[in-house]
Short mmCIF file of C-alpha atoms in Angstrom, two decimals:
data_model
loop_
_atom_site.label_atom_id
_atom_site.label_comp_id
_atom_site.label_asym_id
_atom_site.label_seq_id
_atom_site.Cartn_x
_atom_site.Cartn_y
_atom_site.Cartn_z
CA MET A 1 0.00 0.00 0.00
CA ALA A 2 2.86 2.36 0.83
CA THR A 3 4.38 1.72 -2.59
CA VAL A 4 1.05 2.43 -4.31
CA SER A 5 0.65 5.58 -2.26
CA ARG A 6 4.13 6.80 -3.24
CA HIS A 7 3.33 6.09 -6.91
CA MET A 8 0.09 8.02 -6.62
CA ARG A 9 1.90 11.00 -5.08
CA CYS A 10 4.51 10.93 -7.86
CA LEU A 11 1.78 10.75 -10.51
CA THR A 12 0.02 13.73 -8.92
CA VAL A 13 3.23 15.75 -9.00
CA VAL A 14 3.88 14.84 -12.65
CA LEU A 15 0.35 15.79 -13.68
CA ALA A 16 0.60 19.07 -11.78
CA LEU A 17 3.88 19.93 -13.47
CA ALA A 18 2.43 19.02 -16.87
CA ALA A 19 -0.53 21.29 -16.26
CA PHE A 20 1.75 24.09 -15.11
CA ALA A 21 4.34 23.80 -17.89
CA PRO A 22 2.55 25.69 -20.72
CA GLY A 23 1.71 28.62 -18.47
CA ALA A 24 5.25 28.70 -17.13
CA ALA A 25 6.63 28.71 -20.67
CA ALA A 26 4.33 31.56 -21.67
CA GLN A 27 5.26 33.60 -18.59
CA SER A 28 8.94 33.36 -19.53
CA TRP A 29 8.22 34.24 -23.17
CA PRO A 30 9.86 36.07 -24.80
CA ALA A 31 13.31 35.30 -23.44
CA LYS A 32 15.00 36.33 -26.71
CA PRO A 33 14.18 38.46 -29.76
CA VAL A 34 11.03 37.60 -31.72
CA ARG A 35 11.21 37.49 -35.53
CA LEU A 36 8.28 39.03 -37.42
CA ILE A 37 8.24 37.63 -40.95
CA SER A 38 6.67 39.81 -43.65
CA GLN A 39 5.36 38.33 -46.90
CA PHE A 40 6.25 41.38 -48.94
CA PRO A 41 9.10 43.85 -49.63
CA PRO A 42 9.52 47.07 -47.61
CA GLY A 43 7.19 49.96 -48.34
CA GLY A 44 3.81 48.24 -48.60
CA GLY A 45 0.91 48.10 -46.18
CA THR A 46 2.22 45.09 -44.25
CA ASP A 47 5.54 46.86 -43.75
CA LEU A 48 3.83 50.05 -42.51
CA ILE A 49 1.71 48.13 -40.01
CA ALA A 50 4.71 46.23 -38.67
CA ARG A 51 6.90 49.32 -38.29
CA ASN A 52 4.18 51.17 -36.39
CA LEU A 53 3.59 48.32 -33.94
CA ILE A 54 7.11 46.97 -33.39
CA PRO A 55 8.28 49.70 -30.94
CA LYS A 56 5.16 49.15 -28.80
CA LEU A 57 5.61 45.38 -28.82
CA ALA A 58 9.25 45.71 -27.79
CA GLU A 59 8.26 48.07 -24.98
CA VAL A 60 5.52 45.77 -23.66
CA PHE A 61 7.42 42.48 -23.86
CA GLY A 62 10.92 43.76 -23.04
CA GLN A 63 12.48 42.11 -26.08
CA GLN A 64 13.35 43.09 -29.63
CA PHE A 65 10.83 42.36 -32.36
CA ILE A 66 12.87 42.07 -35.56
CA LEU A 67 11.16 42.56 -38.93
CA GLU A 68 12.36 40.23 -41.71
CA HIS A 69 11.11 40.52 -45.29
CA ARG A 70 10.83 37.24 -47.20
CA PRO A 71 9.00 38.30 -50.38
CA GLY A 72 8.24 36.14 -53.36
CA ALA A 73 5.62 33.79 -54.83
CA ALA A 74 2.74 36.11 -53.82
CA GLY A 75 3.73 35.85 -50.16
CA ASN A 76 3.97 32.07 -50.13
CA ILE A 77 7.71 31.96 -49.41
CA ALA A 78 7.27 33.74 -46.07
CA ALA A 79 4.17 31.73 -45.19
CA ASP A 80 5.96 28.44 -45.88
CA PHE A 81 8.93 29.53 -43.75
CA VAL A 82 6.72 30.35 -40.75
CA ALA A 83 4.55 27.26 -41.17
CA LYS A 84 7.67 25.08 -40.89
CA SER A 85 9.27 27.06 -38.02
CA PRO A 86 9.33 25.86 -34.39
CA ALA A 87 6.03 26.56 -32.60
CA ASP A 88 7.67 28.40 -29.71
CA GLY A 89 6.49 31.98 -30.28
CA TYR A 90 9.77 33.27 -31.68
CA VAL A 91 8.80 33.25 -35.38
CA ILE A 92 5.53 35.03 -36.25
CA LEU A 93 4.01 35.86 -39.62
CA ILE A 94 2.55 39.27 -40.29
CA ALA A 95 0.25 38.64 -43.22
CA ASN A 96 -2.55 40.15 -45.21
CA ASN A 97 -5.44 38.47 -46.95
CA THR A 98 -3.27 37.57 -49.94
CA LEU A 99 -2.61 34.49 -47.81
CA VAL A 100 -6.23 33.30 -48.02
CA ILE A 101 -6.54 34.31 -51.67
CA GLN A 102 -3.58 32.07 -52.46
CA ALA A 103 -5.34 29.25 -50.63
CA ALA A 104 -8.39 29.88 -52.81
CA MET A 105 -6.43 29.66 -56.07
CA PRO A 106 -6.22 26.36 -58.03
CA GLN A 107 -2.66 25.50 -57.03
CA LYS A 108 -0.79 23.20 -54.68
CA LEU A 109 0.74 25.07 -51.75
CA THR A 110 3.54 23.72 -49.54
CA PHE A 111 1.50 24.61 -46.43
CA ASP A 112 -2.10 24.55 -45.27
CA VAL A 113 -3.43 27.96 -44.25
CA ILE A 114 -5.94 26.47 -41.81
CA LYS A 115 -3.94 23.55 -40.38
CA ASP A 116 -0.42 25.02 -40.21
CA PHE A 117 -1.09 28.35 -38.47
CA ALA A 118 -2.39 29.60 -35.14
CA PRO A 119 -4.19 32.92 -35.82
CA ILE A 120 -3.33 35.57 -33.22
CA ALA A 121 -5.09 38.81 -34.14
CA VAL A 122 -6.29 40.98 -37.00
CA VAL A 123 -4.98 44.49 -36.26
CA ALA A 124 -5.99 46.65 -39.22
CA SER A 125 -7.61 46.76 -42.63
CA THR A 126 -7.59 49.05 -45.60
CA ALA A 127 -10.21 49.50 -48.28
CA VAL A 128 -10.05 48.61 -51.93
CA ALA A 129 -11.44 51.53 -53.94
CA LEU A 130 -13.38 51.52 -57.19
CA ALA A 131 -12.10 54.52 -59.13
CA VAL A 132 -12.44 55.87 -62.66
CA HIS A 133 -10.68 58.34 -64.92
CA PRO A 134 -12.45 61.77 -64.78
CA SER A 135 -13.32 61.48 -68.48
CA MET A 136 -15.60 58.53 -67.73
CA PRO A 137 -19.34 59.40 -67.47
CA VAL A 138 -19.43 57.55 -64.15
CA LYS A 139 -20.15 59.16 -60.80
CA SER A 140 -21.73 56.20 -59.02
CA VAL A 141 -21.72 52.42 -58.96
CA LYS A 142 -25.09 52.41 -60.74
CA ASP A 143 -23.61 54.57 -63.52
CA LEU A 144 -20.79 52.05 -64.05
CA ILE A 145 -23.17 49.08 -64.06
CA SER A 146 -25.41 50.78 -66.63
CA LEU A 147 -22.43 51.66 -68.84
CA ALA A 148 -20.96 48.15 -68.59
CA LYS A 149 -24.30 46.56 -69.49
CA ALA A 150 -24.61 48.86 -72.51
CA GLN A 151 -21.07 47.94 -73.67
CA PRO A 152 -20.47 44.30 -72.66
CA GLY A 153 -16.79 43.35 -72.67
CA LYS A 154 -15.66 46.77 -73.91
CA ILE A 155 -14.90 48.45 -70.58
CA ALA A 156 -11.58 47.45 -69.03
CA TYR A 157 -10.62 47.55 -65.38
CA SER A 158 -7.12 47.30 -63.93
CA SER A 159 -5.85 45.51 -60.85
CA CYS A 160 -2.51 45.19 -59.09
CA GLY A 161 -2.03 41.71 -60.57
CA THR A 162 -3.73 38.39 -61.19
CA GLY A 163 -4.94 36.84 -57.94
CA THR A 164 -4.61 40.01 -55.87
CA ALA A 165 -7.36 41.34 -53.62
CA MET A 166 -7.97 44.07 -56.21
CA HIS A 167 -8.41 41.54 -59.01
CA LEU A 168 -10.87 39.45 -56.99
CA ALA A 169 -12.77 42.59 -55.98
CA GLY A 170 -13.22 43.32 -59.69
CA GLU A 171 -14.37 39.78 -60.43
CA LEU A 172 -16.78 39.83 -57.47
CA PHE A 173 -18.17 43.11 -58.82
CA LYS A 174 -18.72 41.54 -62.25
CA GLN A 175 -20.45 38.51 -60.75
CA LEU A 176 -22.78 40.41 -58.41
CA ALA A 177 -23.57 43.19 -60.90
CA LYS A 178 -23.92 40.67 -63.74
CA VAL A 179 -21.72 42.68 -66.10
CA ASP A 180 -18.90 41.76 -68.48
CA MET A 181 -15.73 43.81 -68.06
CA THR A 182 -12.21 43.02 -69.25
CA HIS A 183 -9.51 42.54 -66.62
CA VAL A 184 -6.10 44.14 -67.23
CA PRO A 185 -3.58 42.91 -64.63
CA TYR A 186 -0.51 44.97 -63.74
CA LYS A 187 2.66 43.98 -61.93
CA GLY A 188 1.89 46.11 -58.90
CA CYS A 189 -0.55 48.80 -57.82
CA GLY A 190 1.74 51.67 -58.84
CA PRO A 191 1.81 50.94 -62.60
CA ALA A 192 -1.98 50.42 -62.57
CA ILE A 193 -2.45 53.86 -61.02
CA VAL A 194 -0.14 55.47 -63.61
CA ASP A 195 -2.12 54.03 -66.51
CA GLY A 196 -5.40 54.88 -64.78
CA ILE A 197 -4.37 58.52 -64.50
CA ALA A 198 -3.39 58.48 -68.19
CA GLY A 199 -6.80 57.05 -69.09
CA HIS A 200 -5.38 53.91 -70.70
CA VAL A 201 -7.45 51.65 -68.43
CA PRO A 202 -10.24 53.94 -67.21
CA VAL A 203 -11.66 51.79 -64.39
CA LEU A 204 -9.50 50.75 -61.44
CA PHE A 205 -9.74 48.52 -58.41
CA ASN A 206 -6.83 49.74 -56.30
CA THR A 207 -6.11 50.61 -52.68
CA ILE A 208 -7.65 53.65 -51.04
CA THR A 209 -4.08 54.65 -50.12
CA ASN A 210 -3.18 54.95 -53.81
CA THR A 211 -6.43 56.40 -55.13
CA THR A 212 -7.24 59.06 -52.51
CA PRO A 213 -4.28 61.40 -53.25
CA GLN A 214 -5.02 61.16 -56.99
CA ALA A 215 -8.69 61.92 -56.41
CA LYS A 216 -7.81 64.97 -54.33
CA GLY A 217 -5.69 66.18 -57.23
CA GLY A 218 -8.52 65.64 -59.72
CA ARG A 219 -6.64 62.93 -61.61
CA LEU A 220 -9.03 60.13 -60.61
CA ARG A 221 -12.57 59.90 -59.27
CA VAL A 222 -13.20 57.48 -56.39
CA VAL A 223 -16.70 56.09 -56.97
CA ALA A 224 -17.07 53.75 -54.00
CA LEU A 225 -15.25 51.51 -51.54
CA ALA A 226 -15.29 47.72 -51.70
CA SER A 227 -15.96 47.48 -47.96
CA ALA A 228 -18.86 46.08 -45.96
CA THR A 229 -19.28 49.46 -44.23
CA ARG A 230 -18.07 53.01 -44.81
CA SER A 231 -14.51 53.62 -43.78
CA PRO A 232 -13.90 55.66 -40.59
CA VAL A 233 -11.09 57.31 -42.55
CA ASP A 234 -13.55 58.91 -45.03
CA LYS A 235 -17.22 58.44 -44.14
CA ASN A 236 -18.31 60.46 -47.20
CA LEU A 237 -17.33 57.67 -49.58
CA PRO A 238 -20.21 55.25 -50.23
CA THR A 239 -19.72 51.49 -50.43
CA ILE A 240 -20.42 49.22 -53.39
CA ALA A 241 -22.85 47.31 -51.17
CA GLU A 242 -24.93 50.47 -50.72
CA ALA A 243 -25.56 50.48 -54.48
CA GLY A 244 -27.44 47.20 -54.19
CA LEU A 245 -24.61 44.64 -54.39
CA THR A 246 -25.49 43.23 -50.98
CA GLY A 247 -22.68 41.59 -49.03
CA PHE A 248 -19.91 43.09 -51.16
CA ASP A 249 -16.79 43.12 -48.98
CA ALA A 250 -13.23 43.06 -50.33
CA ASP A 251 -11.25 44.78 -47.58
CA ILE A 252 -7.55 43.98 -47.24
CA TRP A 253 -6.87 42.89 -43.66
CA PHE A 254 -3.57 42.59 -41.81
CA GLY A 255 -2.91 40.16 -38.99
CA PHE A 256 -0.41 38.18 -36.95
CA MET A 257 -0.15 34.37 -37.14
CA ALA A 258 2.10 31.85 -35.40
CA PRO A 259 2.97 28.28 -36.39
CA ASN A 260 0.31 25.80 -35.35
CA GLY A 261 1.09 24.31 -31.94
CA THR A 262 2.34 27.57 -30.44
CA PRO A 263 1.38 27.52 -26.72
CA ARG A 264 -2.10 28.91 -26.25
CA ASP A 265 -0.89 31.19 -23.45
CA ILE A 266 1.49 32.95 -25.85
CA VAL A 267 -1.21 33.37 -28.50
CA THR A 268 -3.68 34.73 -25.92
CA ARG A 269 -1.14 37.09 -24.36
CA MET A 270 -0.04 38.52 -27.69
CA ASN A 271 -3.65 38.86 -28.84
CA SER A 272 -4.49 40.85 -25.71
CA GLU A 273 -1.52 43.20 -26.13
CA LEU A 274 -2.10 43.75 -29.86
CA ASN A 275 -5.77 44.59 -29.21
CA ARG A 276 -4.64 47.12 -26.62
CA ILE A 277 -1.77 48.59 -28.66
CA VAL A 278 -3.80 49.31 -31.81
CA LYS A 279 -6.25 51.37 -29.74
CA LEU A 280 -3.55 53.63 -28.27
CA PRO A 281 -4.20 57.24 -29.41
CA ASP A 282 -0.84 57.68 -31.14
CA ILE A 283 -1.19 54.39 -33.03
CA VAL A 284 -4.77 55.21 -34.06
CA GLU A 285 -3.62 58.61 -35.29
CA ARG A 286 -0.70 57.19 -37.26
CA LEU A 287 -2.56 54.30 -38.87
CA SER A 288 -5.62 56.42 -39.66
CA GLY A 289 -3.31 58.98 -41.25
CA GLN A 290 -2.02 56.20 -43.50
CA LEU A 291 -5.64 55.23 -44.36
CA PHE A 292 -5.85 52.07 -42.26
CA ASP A 293 -8.89 51.15 -40.19
CA ILE A 294 -8.20 49.73 -36.71
CA ARG A 295 -9.34 46.14 -36.14
CA THR A 296 -9.44 44.04 -32.97
CA GLY A 297 -10.80 40.63 -32.03
CA THR A 298 -10.11 37.18 -30.67
CA PRO A 299 -7.97 34.43 -32.21
CA GLU A 300 -11.20 32.48 -32.75
CA ALA A 301 -12.74 35.35 -34.72
CA PHE A 302 -9.59 35.59 -36.84
CA SER A 303 -9.73 31.85 -37.51
CA GLU A 304 -13.35 32.15 -38.62
CA LEU A 305 -12.46 35.11 -40.88
CA ILE A 306 -9.77 33.00 -42.58
CA ARG A 307 -12.17 30.11 -43.17
CA SER A 308 -14.98 32.31 -44.47
CA ASP A 309 -12.61 34.27 -46.75
CA ILE A 310 -11.21 31.07 -48.27
CA ALA A 311 -14.75 29.86 -48.98
CA LYS A 312 -15.82 33.23 -50.44
CA TRP A 313 -12.79 33.72 -52.68
CA SER A 314 -12.72 30.06 -53.77
CA LYS A 315 -16.18 30.57 -55.27
CA VAL A 316 -15.14 33.82 -56.98
CA VAL A 317 -11.98 32.17 -58.36
CA ARG A 318 -13.92 29.12 -59.56
CA ASP A 319 -16.74 31.09 -61.18
CA ALA A 320 -14.28 33.44 -62.93
CA ASN A 321 -11.96 30.56 -63.87
CA ILE A 322 -8.92 32.43 -62.51
CA LYS A 323 -5.57 30.67 -62.86
CA PRO A 324 -2.31 31.59 -61.09
CA ASP A 325 0.29 33.45 -63.18
#
């Protein structure tokens, strides 16, 4: 009996230590610098978000947060690297919804967006804008739909590239409005804006960041935003959904994701701090000034967003027969 009793006590201690271990690991995290892996080169939206939040993260956690750019293959190189990294909280992906669009494309990825990542938090979004050259007789979404129906296949729209959020916003517009427009993909948002200003491709789906300055200068006309609701950045701009295309939502979101298996305590702790940081007055001011909308939420809500976006864009990709470049 004494031997059994000793075994029971030992088992109790082992179970207690096992239960305590994840929390203990999270409390000691981070004990060294944390690497934030960006899918894209410096200068884009992901880079701006990261650079605004990194000083606050370093201050809160008492460790360096080091930004590493691993661009290429529409963000898949960085995603693959993080998916295959140790799940210890020291390698974290800062991604945008290009990640889920890639999962919706007819291609074989080296990672699974749902199975290989632990979503942490969505921190911001930015709107895709529907804009036109000022010479176009279009001042509303209804004007564009009427014109496109009168000239099927003759009106061209540009995007920042095949398979981008801007491209899929254009295809979603065509499907919901039941119009035929010709897609002209560019290798980046900048060249698309240049040709839009010149009137070569008179309809554009591009970021609000790129279109707003041109609209203020009279070189483009922003017709509507491809968001579910009006942007807090400019509440005067209507949404495409308000024109009758119910459910139209093609925002570009930005969020943090860890490798699957990262201790839950670390995910929860970082989620809590990111939700707090993005609501700090100076961060709100800076991100709003760069035309980002602040987002917060739970890891579970982020996970559901990823799943619903993959389902939504998979249908758009399938119906439009979009193939990767």
